[in-house]
mmCIF file with all atom_site columns, C-alpha atoms in Angstrom:
data_model
loop_
_atom_site.group_PDB
_atom_site.id
_atom_site.type_symbol
_atom_site.label_atom_id
_atom_site.label_alt_id
_atom_site.label_comp_id
_atom_site.label_asym_id
_atom_site.label_entity_id
_atom_site.label_seq_id
_atom_site.pdbx_PDB_ins_code
_atom_site.Cartn_x
_atom_site.Cartn_y
_atom_site.Cartn_z
_atom_site.occupancy
_atom_site.B_iso_or_equiv
_atom_site.pdbx_formal_charge
_atom_site.auth_seq_id
_atom_site.auth_comp_id
_atom_site.auth_asym_id
_atom_site.auth_atom_id
_atom_site.pdbx_PDB_model_num
ATOM 1   C CA . GLN A 1 1   ? 39.959 -23.157 58.506 1.00 89.00 ? 127 GLN A CA 1
ATOM 2   C CA . VAL A 1 2   ? 38.688 -26.641 59.192 1.00 93.00 ? 128 VAL A CA 1
ATOM 3   C CA . GLN A 1 3   ? 37.093 -28.923 56.624 1.00 96.00 ? 129 GLN A CA 1
ATOM 4   C CA . LEU A 1 4   ? 34.456 -31.425 57.737 1.00 97.00 ? 130 LEU A CA 1
ATOM 5   C CA . VAL A 1 5   ? 33.288 -34.557 55.944 1.00 96.00 ? 131 VAL A CA 1
ATOM 6   C CA . GLU A 1 6   ? 30.402 -36.642 57.282 1.00 96.00 ? 132 GLU A CA 1
ATOM 7   C CA . SER A 1 7   ? 29.736 -40.287 56.531 1.00 96.00 ? 133 SER A CA 1
ATOM 8   C CA . GLY A 1 8   ? 27.655 -43.166 57.816 1.00 97.00 ? 134 GLY A CA 1
ATOM 9   C CA . GLY A 1 9   ? 24.141 -42.103 56.949 1.00 96.00 ? 135 GLY A CA 1
ATOM 10  C CA . GLY A 1 10  ? 21.639 -44.431 55.340 1.00 97.00 ? 136 GLY A CA 1
ATOM 11  C CA . LEU A 1 11  ? 18.301 -46.175 55.598 1.00 98.00 ? 137 LEU A CA 1
ATOM 12  C CA . VAL A 1 12  ? 17.449 -48.085 58.753 1.00 98.00 ? 138 VAL A CA 1
ATOM 13  C CA . GLN A 1 13  ? 14.313 -49.530 60.283 1.00 98.00 ? 139 GLN A CA 1
ATOM 14  C CA . ALA A 1 14  ? 12.813 -48.076 63.438 1.00 98.00 ? 140 ALA A CA 1
ATOM 15  C CA . GLY A 1 15  ? 14.610 -49.417 66.484 1.00 98.00 ? 141 GLY A CA 1
ATOM 16  C CA . GLY A 1 16  ? 17.843 -49.834 64.575 1.00 98.00 ? 142 GLY A CA 1
ATOM 17  C CA . SER A 1 17  ? 21.211 -48.136 64.942 1.00 98.00 ? 143 SER A CA 1
ATOM 18  C CA . LEU A 1 18  ? 23.617 -46.081 62.873 1.00 98.00 ? 144 LEU A CA 1
ATOM 19  C CA . ARG A 1 19  ? 26.941 -44.465 63.576 1.00 98.00 ? 145 ARG A CA 1
ATOM 20  C CA . LEU A 1 20  ? 27.820 -41.216 61.878 1.00 98.00 ? 146 LEU A CA 1
ATOM 21  C CA . SER A 1 21  ? 31.398 -40.068 61.497 1.00 98.00 ? 147 SER A CA 1
ATOM 22  C CA . CYS A 1 22  ? 32.791 -36.601 60.884 1.00 98.00 ? 148 CYS A CA 1
ATOM 23  C CA . ALA A 1 23  ? 36.396 -36.328 59.792 1.00 97.00 ? 149 ALA A CA 1
ATOM 24  C CA . ALA A 1 24  ? 38.042 -32.961 60.352 1.00 96.00 ? 150 ALA A CA 1
ATOM 25  C CA . SER A 1 25  ? 41.076 -31.668 58.493 1.00 94.00 ? 151 SER A CA 1
ATOM 26  C CA . GLY A 1 26  ? 42.948 -28.411 58.322 1.00 92.00 ? 152 GLY A CA 1
ATOM 27  C CA . ARG A 1 27  ? 43.046 -26.204 61.380 1.00 89.00 ? 153 ARG A CA 1
ATOM 28  C CA . THR A 1 28  ? 41.951 -28.751 63.985 1.00 87.00 ? 154 THR A CA 1
ATOM 29  C CA . PHE A 1 29  ? 44.325 -27.956 66.819 1.00 85.00 ? 155 PHE A CA 1
ATOM 30  C CA . SER A 1 30  ? 42.304 -25.043 68.186 1.00 89.00 ? 156 SER A CA 1
ATOM 31  C CA . ILE A 1 31  ? 38.781 -26.384 67.811 1.00 92.00 ? 157 ILE A CA 1
ATOM 32  C CA . TYR A 1 32  ? 36.616 -25.581 70.836 1.00 95.00 ? 158 TYR A CA 1
ATOM 33  C CA . THR A 1 33  ? 33.655 -27.886 70.260 1.00 96.00 ? 159 THR A CA 1
ATOM 34  C CA . MET A 1 34  ? 32.312 -30.054 67.485 1.00 97.00 ? 160 MET A CA 1
ATOM 35  C CA . GLY A 1 35  ? 28.646 -30.755 67.162 1.00 97.00 ? 161 GLY A CA 1
ATOM 36  C CA . TRP A 1 36  ? 25.943 -32.565 65.302 1.00 98.00 ? 162 TRP A CA 1
ATOM 37  C CA . PHE A 1 37  ? 22.820 -30.850 64.015 1.00 98.00 ? 163 PHE A CA 1
ATOM 38  C CA . ARG A 1 38  ? 19.957 -32.139 61.915 1.00 98.00 ? 164 ARG A CA 1
ATOM 39  C CA . GLN A 1 39  ? 17.352 -30.745 59.577 1.00 98.00 ? 165 GLN A CA 1
ATOM 40  C CA . ALA A 1 40  ? 14.185 -32.581 58.688 1.00 97.00 ? 166 ALA A CA 1
ATOM 41  C CA . PRO A 1 41  ? 12.122 -31.649 55.611 1.00 92.00 ? 167 PRO A CA 1
ATOM 42  C CA . GLY A 1 42  ? 10.169 -28.466 56.217 1.00 95.00 ? 168 GLY A CA 1
ATOM 43  C CA . LYS A 1 43  ? 11.777 -27.884 59.595 1.00 96.00 ? 169 LYS A CA 1
ATOM 44  C CA . GLU A 1 44  ? 14.554 -25.688 60.914 1.00 97.00 ? 170 GLU A CA 1
ATOM 45  C CA . ARG A 1 45  ? 17.978 -27.074 61.657 1.00 97.00 ? 171 ARG A CA 1
ATOM 46  C CA . GLU A 1 46  ? 18.181 -28.256 65.258 1.00 97.00 ? 172 GLU A CA 1
ATOM 47  C CA . PHE A 1 47  ? 20.971 -29.040 67.678 1.00 98.00 ? 173 PHE A CA 1
ATOM 48  C CA . VAL A 1 48  ? 21.592 -32.713 68.457 1.00 98.00 ? 174 VAL A CA 1
ATOM 49  C CA . ALA A 1 49  ? 24.799 -32.926 70.490 1.00 98.00 ? 175 ALA A CA 1
ATOM 50  C CA . HIS A 1 50  ? 28.236 -31.426 70.896 1.00 97.00 ? 176 HIS A CA 1
ATOM 51  C CA . ILE A 1 51  ? 31.535 -32.315 72.495 1.00 97.00 ? 177 ILE A CA 1
ATOM 52  C CA . ASN A 1 52  ? 34.437 -30.286 73.799 1.00 96.00 ? 178 ASN A CA 1
ATOM 53  C CA . TRP A 1 53  ? 37.401 -31.111 71.613 1.00 94.00 ? 179 TRP A CA 1
ATOM 54  C CA . SER A 1 54  ? 39.981 -31.097 74.414 1.00 93.00 ? 180 SER A CA 1
ATOM 55  C CA . SER A 1 55  ? 38.089 -32.263 77.496 1.00 93.00 ? 181 SER A CA 1
ATOM 56  C CA . GLY A 1 56  ? 35.588 -34.600 75.877 1.00 93.00 ? 182 GLY A CA 1
ATOM 57  C CA . SER A 1 57  ? 32.759 -33.094 77.868 1.00 96.00 ? 183 SER A CA 1
ATOM 58  C CA . ALA A 1 58  ? 29.546 -33.719 75.950 1.00 97.00 ? 184 ALA A CA 1
ATOM 59  C CA . TYR A 1 59  ? 25.995 -32.421 75.888 1.00 97.00 ? 185 TYR A CA 1
ATOM 60  C CA . SER A 1 60  ? 22.950 -33.742 74.038 1.00 97.00 ? 186 SER A CA 1
ATOM 61  C CA . ALA A 1 61  ? 19.503 -32.431 73.261 1.00 97.00 ? 187 ALA A CA 1
ATOM 62  C CA . ASP A 1 62  ? 16.671 -33.820 75.382 1.00 97.00 ? 188 ASP A CA 1
ATOM 63  C CA . SER A 1 63  ? 15.091 -35.380 72.300 1.00 95.00 ? 189 SER A CA 1
ATOM 64  C CA . VAL A 1 64  ? 18.034 -37.756 71.855 1.00 97.00 ? 190 VAL A CA 1
ATOM 65  C CA . LYS A 1 65  ? 19.307 -38.287 75.406 1.00 96.00 ? 191 LYS A CA 1
ATOM 66  C CA . GLY A 1 66  ? 19.594 -41.937 76.262 1.00 96.00 ? 192 GLY A CA 1
ATOM 67  C CA . ARG A 1 67  ? 19.526 -42.906 72.566 1.00 98.00 ? 193 ARG A CA 1
ATOM 68  C CA . PHE A 1 68  ? 22.349 -40.960 70.910 1.00 98.00 ? 194 PHE A CA 1
ATOM 69  C CA . SER A 1 69  ? 25.887 -40.492 72.146 1.00 98.00 ? 195 SER A CA 1
ATOM 70  C CA . ILE A 1 70  ? 28.670 -38.280 70.814 1.00 98.00 ? 196 ILE A CA 1
ATOM 71  C CA . SER A 1 71  ? 32.339 -39.136 71.091 1.00 97.00 ? 197 SER A CA 1
ATOM 72  C CA . ARG A 1 72  ? 35.622 -38.105 69.534 1.00 96.00 ? 198 ARG A CA 1
ATOM 73  C CA . ASP A 1 73  ? 38.954 -39.596 68.587 1.00 95.00 ? 199 ASP A CA 1
ATOM 74  C CA . ASN A 1 74  ? 41.497 -36.801 68.655 1.00 92.00 ? 200 ASN A CA 1
ATOM 75  C CA . ALA A 1 75  ? 44.173 -38.958 67.072 1.00 93.00 ? 201 ALA A CA 1
ATOM 76  C CA . LYS A 1 76  ? 41.930 -39.436 64.037 1.00 95.00 ? 202 LYS A CA 1
ATOM 77  C CA . ASN A 1 77  ? 40.431 -35.937 64.169 1.00 95.00 ? 203 ASN A CA 1
ATOM 78  C CA . THR A 1 78  ? 37.040 -37.592 64.023 1.00 97.00 ? 204 THR A CA 1
ATOM 79  C CA . VAL A 1 79  ? 33.779 -37.118 65.888 1.00 97.00 ? 205 VAL A CA 1
ATOM 80  C CA . TYR A 1 80  ? 31.138 -39.823 66.035 1.00 98.00 ? 206 TYR A CA 1
ATOM 81  C CA . LEU A 1 81  ? 27.425 -39.875 66.670 1.00 98.00 ? 207 LEU A CA 1
ATOM 82  C CA . GLN A 1 82  ? 26.166 -43.258 67.773 1.00 98.00 ? 208 GLN A CA 1
ATOM 83  C CA . MET A 1 83  ? 22.423 -43.400 67.222 1.00 98.00 ? 209 MET A CA 1
ATOM 84  C CA . ASN A 1 84  ? 20.426 -46.200 68.823 1.00 98.00 ? 210 ASN A CA 1
ATOM 85  C CA . SER A 1 85  ? 16.710 -46.906 69.078 1.00 98.00 ? 211 SER A CA 1
ATOM 86  C CA . LEU A 1 86  ? 16.099 -44.793 66.020 1.00 98.00 ? 212 LEU A CA 1
ATOM 87  C CA . LYS A 1 87  ? 12.625 -43.448 65.358 1.00 97.00 ? 213 LYS A CA 1
ATOM 88  C CA . PRO A 1 88  ? 11.005 -42.199 62.140 1.00 97.00 ? 214 PRO A CA 1
ATOM 89  C CA . ASP A 1 89  ? 11.140 -38.693 63.662 1.00 96.00 ? 215 ASP A CA 1
ATOM 90  C CA . ASP A 1 90  ? 14.930 -38.928 63.566 1.00 97.00 ? 216 ASP A CA 1
ATOM 91  C CA . THR A 1 91  ? 14.799 -38.829 59.773 1.00 98.00 ? 217 THR A CA 1
ATOM 92  C CA . ALA A 1 92  ? 16.800 -35.807 58.657 1.00 98.00 ? 218 ALA A CA 1
ATOM 93  C CA . VAL A 1 93  ? 19.985 -34.599 57.059 1.00 98.00 ? 219 VAL A CA 1
ATOM 94  C CA . TYR A 1 94  ? 22.640 -34.674 59.760 1.00 98.00 ? 220 TYR A CA 1
ATOM 95  C CA . TYR A 1 95  ? 25.351 -32.045 59.730 1.00 98.00 ? 221 TYR A CA 1
ATOM 96  C CA . CYS A 1 96  ? 28.670 -31.915 61.512 1.00 98.00 ? 222 CYS A CA 1
ATOM 97  C CA . ALA A 1 97  ? 29.879 -28.513 62.665 1.00 98.00 ? 223 ALA A CA 1
ATOM 98  C CA . ALA A 1 98  ? 32.880 -26.971 64.397 1.00 97.00 ? 224 ALA A CA 1
ATOM 99  C CA . ARG A 1 99  ? 33.661 -23.742 66.184 1.00 96.00 ? 225 ARG A CA 1
ATOM 100 C CA . TYR A 1 100 ? 36.769 -22.164 67.651 1.00 94.00 ? 226 TYR A CA 1
ATOM 101 C CA . ASP A 1 101 ? 35.077 -20.354 70.528 1.00 91.00 ? 227 ASP A CA 1
ATOM 102 C CA . ALA A 1 102 ? 31.790 -20.247 72.410 1.00 90.00 ? 228 ALA A CA 1
ATOM 103 C CA . GLY A 1 103 ? 30.078 -18.334 69.630 1.00 91.00 ? 229 GLY A CA 1
ATOM 104 C CA . SER A 1 104 ? 28.059 -19.705 66.756 1.00 92.00 ? 230 SER A CA 1
ATOM 105 C CA . TYR A 1 105 ? 29.099 -22.723 64.765 1.00 95.00 ? 231 TYR A CA 1
ATOM 106 C CA . ASP A 1 106 ? 30.582 -21.403 61.559 1.00 92.00 ? 232 ASP A CA 1
ATOM 107 C CA . HIS A 1 107 ? 32.155 -24.432 59.916 1.00 96.00 ? 233 HIS A CA 1
ATOM 108 C CA . TRP A 1 108 ? 29.847 -27.045 58.466 1.00 97.00 ? 234 TRP A CA 1
ATOM 109 C CA . GLY A 1 109 ? 30.048 -30.311 56.615 1.00 97.00 ? 235 GLY A CA 1
ATOM 110 C CA . GLN A 1 110 ? 27.948 -31.163 53.588 1.00 97.00 ? 236 GLN A CA 1
ATOM 111 C CA . GLY A 1 111 ? 25.503 -33.328 55.530 1.00 97.00 ? 237 GLY A CA 1
ATOM 112 C CA . THR A 1 112 ? 24.531 -36.980 55.439 1.00 97.00 ? 238 THR A CA 1
ATOM 113 C CA . GLN A 1 113 ? 21.007 -38.328 55.042 1.00 98.00 ? 239 GLN A CA 1
ATOM 114 C CA . VAL A 1 114 ? 19.513 -40.545 57.735 1.00 98.00 ? 240 VAL A CA 1
ATOM 115 C CA . THR A 1 115 ? 16.176 -42.157 56.950 1.00 98.00 ? 241 THR A CA 1
ATOM 116 C CA . VAL A 1 116 ? 14.318 -44.235 59.515 1.00 98.00 ? 242 VAL A CA 1
ATOM 117 C CA . SER A 1 117 ? 11.452 -46.336 58.208 1.00 97.00 ? 243 SER A CA 1
ATOM 118 C CA . SER A 1 118 ? 8.511  -47.406 60.340 1.00 93.00 ? 244 SER A CA 1
#
């Protein structure tokens, strides 16, 4: 099993930036992809971005393309989400997730709150 711990959330003004980190421990050697999801109040959890653990190939949701970027540091077993040009609509709890194959994400962190004020 892999354990995931997010950090880096907080309060920021619209147009500002934040960088989220997700530190993985445990069974990290066979991770397929790691991703970021978010859940705003009253809304369903939605996909933000994910990255292939070995190749570094990344994919982002249309809603964040050009503003958010995902990266990883395999030596530190850490995935990052750089968020720029933040909007109030980006306010949500952001979750890190991992999976060992192309199926559903089944390992989740506890989440970190991101609040963007207008």
